[in-house]
Amino acid sequence: GQQLNQSPQSMFIQEGEDVSMNCTSSSIFNTWLWYKQDPGEGPVLLIALYKAGELTSNGRLTAQFGITRKDSFLNISASIPSDVGIYFCAGQTGANSKLTFGKGITLSVRP
Amino acid sequence: NAGVMQNPRHLVRRRGQEARLRCSPMKGHSHVYWYRQLPEEGLKFMVYLQKENIIDESGMPKERFSAEFPKEGPSILRIQQVVRGDSAAYFCASSPTPGARSGNTIYFGEGSWLTVV
């Protein structure tokens, strides 16, 4: 089945640093989404990407939809303590089709 | 994820009992999805429903699990004769009707945490 790969499992950065996370797939997706999940909460949508090559920003977050449609990255600039959480990438093949999730990256930010 | 309402947020059941999890999608959304998340894992797709129809149930276990999205009322995920391995967080998500301006982005509820003792 389709799988999304996110690594490493955990990242530790200093407050103020930038961080980049990758997500790769063995198969093509037509939509890529990045979610953040805090403990005991549901995933919150950060950025949605709908076109290969697309680069989209949301505040300090920037994400790109890879040109091959098999990867995406998320960049967080000038990290702050509230960026702590689990970041999931998700791919979707068609409109309203199910999402396939990566296993997530746990981000820790040292003050 | 504001707008997708799930209840209960936490549910404790003894082995063999039934668990019913409810989900009301965001206003204007007619597509509902259920996902399961085990500790320290990503979300795994279970089932995709539209009003009164199951569109894709490829992620649903063959036994004990069922889902519905009736014409009126919330979507229900039902787990019969629960076992310890059913303990997980169950998330509902919704997306709008195709062609809506907001696109087909999927928004999640805050989850229902099932503990089987």
Short mmCIF file of C-alpha atoms in Angstrom, two decimals:
data_model
loop_
_atom_site.label_atom_id
_atom_site.label_comp_id
_atom_site.label_asym_id
_atom_site.label_seq_id
_atom_site.Cartn_x
_atom_site.Cartn_y
_atom_site.Cartn_z
CA GLY A 1 0.00 0.00 0.00
CA GLN A 2 0.92 3.64 -0.14
CA GLN A 3 3.32 4.84 2.51
CA LEU A 4 4.71 8.21 3.46
CA ASN A 5 8.12 8.37 5.06
CA GLN A 6 9.06 10.98 7.60
CA SER A 7 12.38 10.99 9.37
CA PRO A 8 13.91 11.45 11.80
CA GLN A 9 11.26 10.51 14.34
CA SER A 10 12.32 13.39 16.62
CA MET A 11 14.05 16.74 16.14
CA PHE A 12 15.50 19.02 18.78
CA ILE A 13 16.23 22.65 17.97
CA GLN A 14 17.01 25.88 19.77
CA GLU A 15 14.42 28.63 19.93
CA GLY A 16 14.96 31.02 17.03
CA GLU A 17 16.42 28.39 14.70
CA ASP A 18 14.89 27.31 11.42
CA VAL A 19 13.92 23.68 10.85
CA SER A 20 13.03 21.73 7.74
CA MET A 21 11.09 18.46 7.54
CA ASN A 22 10.84 16.16 4.58
CA CYS A 23 8.19 13.72 3.53
CA THR A 24 8.71 11.19 0.75
CA SER A 25 6.54 8.63 -0.94
CA SER A 26 7.01 5.69 -3.28
CA SER A 27 3.85 6.70 -5.14
CA ILE A 28 2.36 9.89 -6.53
CA PHE A 29 -0.05 12.09 -4.63
CA ASN A 30 -2.04 14.94 -6.13
CA THR A 31 -2.48 16.85 -2.89
CA TRP A 32 -0.07 17.19 0.01
CA LEU A 33 -1.07 18.44 3.43
CA TRP A 34 0.87 19.24 6.57
CA TYR A 35 -0.78 18.90 9.99
CA LYS A 36 0.39 19.65 13.53
CA GLN A 37 -0.90 17.68 16.49
CA ASP A 38 -0.60 18.67 20.13
CA PRO A 39 -0.99 16.05 22.90
CA GLY A 40 -4.61 15.06 23.43
CA GLU A 41 -5.81 17.04 20.42
CA GLY A 42 -6.70 16.39 16.81
CA PRO A 43 -4.45 17.27 13.86
CA VAL A 44 -4.68 20.90 12.83
CA LEU A 45 -4.16 21.75 9.19
CA LEU A 46 -1.12 23.97 8.60
CA ILE A 47 -0.69 24.10 4.84
CA ALA A 48 -2.38 22.44 1.85
CA LEU A 49 -0.60 22.05 -1.50
CA TYR A 50 -2.55 21.27 -4.67
CA LYS A 51 -0.10 21.60 -7.55
CA ALA A 52 3.32 20.07 -8.28
CA GLY A 53 6.03 22.63 -7.70
CA GLU A 54 3.75 24.83 -5.61
CA LEU A 55 5.40 26.79 -2.80
CA THR A 56 3.02 28.09 -0.14
CA SER A 57 3.58 30.10 3.02
CA ASN A 58 1.52 30.51 6.16
CA GLY A 59 3.24 32.94 8.52
CA ARG A 60 6.56 31.38 9.56
CA LEU A 61 5.71 28.16 7.76
CA THR A 62 6.62 27.39 4.16
CA ALA A 63 5.85 24.17 2.35
CA GLN A 64 6.56 22.91 -1.14
CA PHE A 65 4.93 20.25 -3.28
CA GLY A 66 7.74 18.35 -5.01
CA ILE A 67 7.87 18.45 -8.78
CA THR A 68 7.78 14.64 -8.99
CA ARG A 69 4.63 14.63 -6.79
CA LYS A 70 6.39 12.10 -4.56
CA ASP A 71 7.69 14.44 -1.89
CA SER A 72 7.07 17.59 0.08
CA PHE A 73 8.93 19.63 2.65
CA LEU A 74 7.85 21.91 5.47
CA ASN A 75 10.07 24.67 6.77
CA ILE A 76 9.52 26.52 10.04
CA SER A 77 11.52 29.71 10.45
CA ALA A 78 12.50 31.45 13.70
CA SER A 79 11.05 28.69 15.87
CA ILE A 80 9.25 29.52 19.11
CA PRO A 81 8.30 27.29 22.07
CA SER A 82 4.71 26.84 20.86
CA ASP A 83 6.01 25.14 17.71
CA VAL A 84 6.50 22.05 19.87
CA GLY A 85 4.33 19.18 18.69
CA ILE A 86 4.06 16.37 16.19
CA TYR A 87 4.15 17.29 12.51
CA PHE A 88 2.46 14.94 10.06
CA CYS A 89 2.54 14.99 6.31
CA ALA A 90 -0.42 13.50 4.45
CA GLY A 91 -1.05 12.73 0.80
CA GLN A 92 -4.27 12.49 -1.14
CA THR A 93 -4.68 10.99 -4.60
CA GLY A 94 -7.99 12.53 -5.62
CA ALA A 95 -10.66 14.96 -4.52
CA ASN A 96 -12.29 13.76 -1.31
CA SER A 97 -10.23 10.58 -1.30
CA LYS A 98 -8.71 9.27 1.91
CA LEU A 99 -5.51 10.71 3.35
CA THR A 100 -2.38 8.62 3.81
CA PHE A 101 -0.29 9.84 6.74
CA GLY A 102 3.36 9.66 7.63
CA LYS A 103 4.30 8.57 11.14
CA GLY A 104 5.08 12.12 12.17
CA ILE A 105 8.07 14.04 13.48
CA THR A 106 8.10 15.17 17.10
CA LEU A 107 9.62 18.63 17.34
CA SER A 108 11.14 19.92 20.57
CA VAL A 109 12.21 23.55 20.93
CA ARG A 110 14.69 24.48 23.64
CA PRO A 111 14.19 28.00 25.03
CA ASN B 1 -10.22 21.83 13.15
CA ALA B 2 -12.93 24.05 14.63
CA GLY B 3 -16.34 22.83 13.62
CA VAL B 4 -15.89 19.04 13.46
CA MET B 5 -17.51 17.90 16.68
CA GLN B 6 -16.78 14.55 18.24
CA ASN B 7 -18.21 12.99 21.36
CA PRO B 8 -17.49 11.60 23.75
CA ARG B 9 -13.93 12.92 24.06
CA HIS B 10 -13.03 10.09 26.40
CA LEU B 11 -14.71 6.71 26.75
CA VAL B 12 -13.86 3.78 28.98
CA ARG B 13 -15.32 0.37 28.20
CA ARG B 14 -14.84 -3.08 29.64
CA ARG B 15 -13.85 -5.90 27.32
CA GLY B 16 -16.90 -7.21 25.52
CA GLN B 17 -18.93 -4.00 25.72
CA GLU B 18 -19.90 -1.79 22.82
CA ALA B 19 -18.41 1.60 22.02
CA ARG B 20 -20.25 4.25 20.01
CA LEU B 21 -18.40 7.31 18.81
CA ARG B 22 -20.25 10.22 17.25
CA CYS B 23 -19.14 12.84 14.76
CA SER B 24 -20.87 15.93 13.41
CA PRO B 25 -19.04 17.33 10.37
CA MET B 26 -18.37 20.99 9.73
CA LYS B 27 -21.29 22.98 8.41
CA GLY B 28 -21.58 22.50 4.68
CA HIS B 29 -19.47 19.34 4.65
CA SER B 30 -21.05 16.18 3.34
CA HIS B 31 -18.02 13.89 3.45
CA VAL B 32 -16.94 12.17 6.67
CA TYR B 33 -13.84 10.10 7.37
CA TRP B 34 -12.83 8.05 10.38
CA TYR B 35 -9.19 7.48 11.33
CA ARG B 36 -7.57 5.55 14.16
CA GLN B 37 -4.36 6.53 15.90
CA LEU B 38 -2.41 4.19 18.11
CA PRO B 39 0.13 5.63 20.58
CA GLU B 40 3.16 7.16 18.82
CA GLU B 41 1.76 6.26 15.40
CA GLY B 42 0.34 8.20 12.49
CA LEU B 43 -3.33 8.19 11.66
CA LYS B 44 -4.67 5.17 9.79
CA PHE B 45 -7.67 5.49 7.51
CA MET B 46 -10.70 3.41 8.42
CA VAL B 47 -13.74 4.49 6.44
CA TYR B 48 -15.09 7.26 4.20
CA LEU B 49 -18.80 8.04 4.11
CA GLN B 50 -21.19 10.42 2.47
CA LYS B 51 -24.77 10.84 3.60
CA GLU B 52 -26.33 7.36 3.77
CA ASN B 53 -23.49 5.83 1.74
CA ILE B 54 -20.21 4.10 2.55
CA ILE B 55 -17.75 5.14 -0.16
CA ASP B 56 -14.57 3.41 1.00
CA GLU B 57 -14.29 1.03 3.94
CA SER B 58 -10.95 -0.49 2.97
CA GLY B 59 -9.42 0.39 6.35
CA MET B 60 -12.17 -1.06 8.51
CA PRO B 61 -11.52 -4.31 10.37
CA LYS B 62 -13.72 -7.04 8.93
CA GLU B 63 -15.44 -7.83 12.21
CA ARG B 64 -16.94 -5.86 15.09
CA PHE B 65 -16.53 -2.43 13.45
CA SER B 66 -19.23 -0.57 11.56
CA ALA B 67 -19.92 3.01 10.53
CA GLU B 68 -22.89 4.95 9.32
CA PHE B 69 -23.74 8.50 8.31
CA PRO B 70 -27.52 8.78 8.26
CA LYS B 71 -29.52 11.39 6.41
CA GLU B 72 -30.22 13.15 9.68
CA GLY B 73 -27.83 13.24 12.60
CA PRO B 74 -24.16 12.56 13.19
CA SER B 75 -21.93 9.86 11.81
CA ILE B 76 -21.49 6.93 14.18
CA LEU B 77 -18.51 4.60 14.49
CA ARG B 78 -19.58 1.49 16.36
CA ILE B 79 -17.25 -1.07 17.87
CA GLN B 80 -18.88 -4.21 19.21
CA GLN B 81 -17.35 -6.55 21.79
CA VAL B 82 -14.36 -4.30 22.37
CA VAL B 83 -10.94 -5.78 23.10
CA ARG B 84 -7.86 -4.18 24.66
CA GLY B 85 -6.32 -3.70 21.21
CA ASP B 86 -9.17 -1.34 20.30
CA SER B 87 -7.80 1.23 22.77
CA ALA B 88 -6.80 4.17 20.61
CA ALA B 89 -7.72 7.68 19.59
CA TYR B 90 -10.43 7.78 16.93
CA PHE B 91 -10.56 10.88 14.79
CA CYS B 92 -13.34 12.04 12.56
CA ALA B 93 -12.69 14.40 9.69
CA SER B 94 -14.86 16.12 7.13
CA SER B 95 -14.49 17.81 3.77
CA PRO B 96 -16.83 19.91 1.69
CA THR B 97 -18.90 18.95 -1.30
CA PRO B 98 -16.76 18.79 -4.47
CA GLY B 99 -16.57 22.14 -6.14
CA ALA B 100 -16.82 24.13 -2.92
CA ARG B 101 -14.58 27.21 -2.83
CA SER B 102 -12.59 25.90 0.10
CA GLY B 103 -11.45 22.98 -1.99
CA ASN B 104 -11.38 19.45 -0.77
CA THR B 105 -9.18 19.96 2.25
CA ILE B 106 -9.93 17.60 5.11
CA TYR B 107 -10.41 19.01 8.61
CA PHE B 108 -10.21 16.94 11.77
CA GLY B 109 -12.12 16.88 15.02
CA GLU B 110 -10.44 16.72 18.40
CA GLY B 111 -10.81 12.97 18.69
CA SER B 112 -12.40 10.38 20.93
CA TRP B 113 -10.04 8.47 23.20
CA LEU B 114 -11.23 4.93 23.81
CA THR B 115 -9.75 2.94 26.67
CA VAL B 116 -10.70 -0.72 27.03
CA VAL B 117 -10.10 -2.15 30.49
#
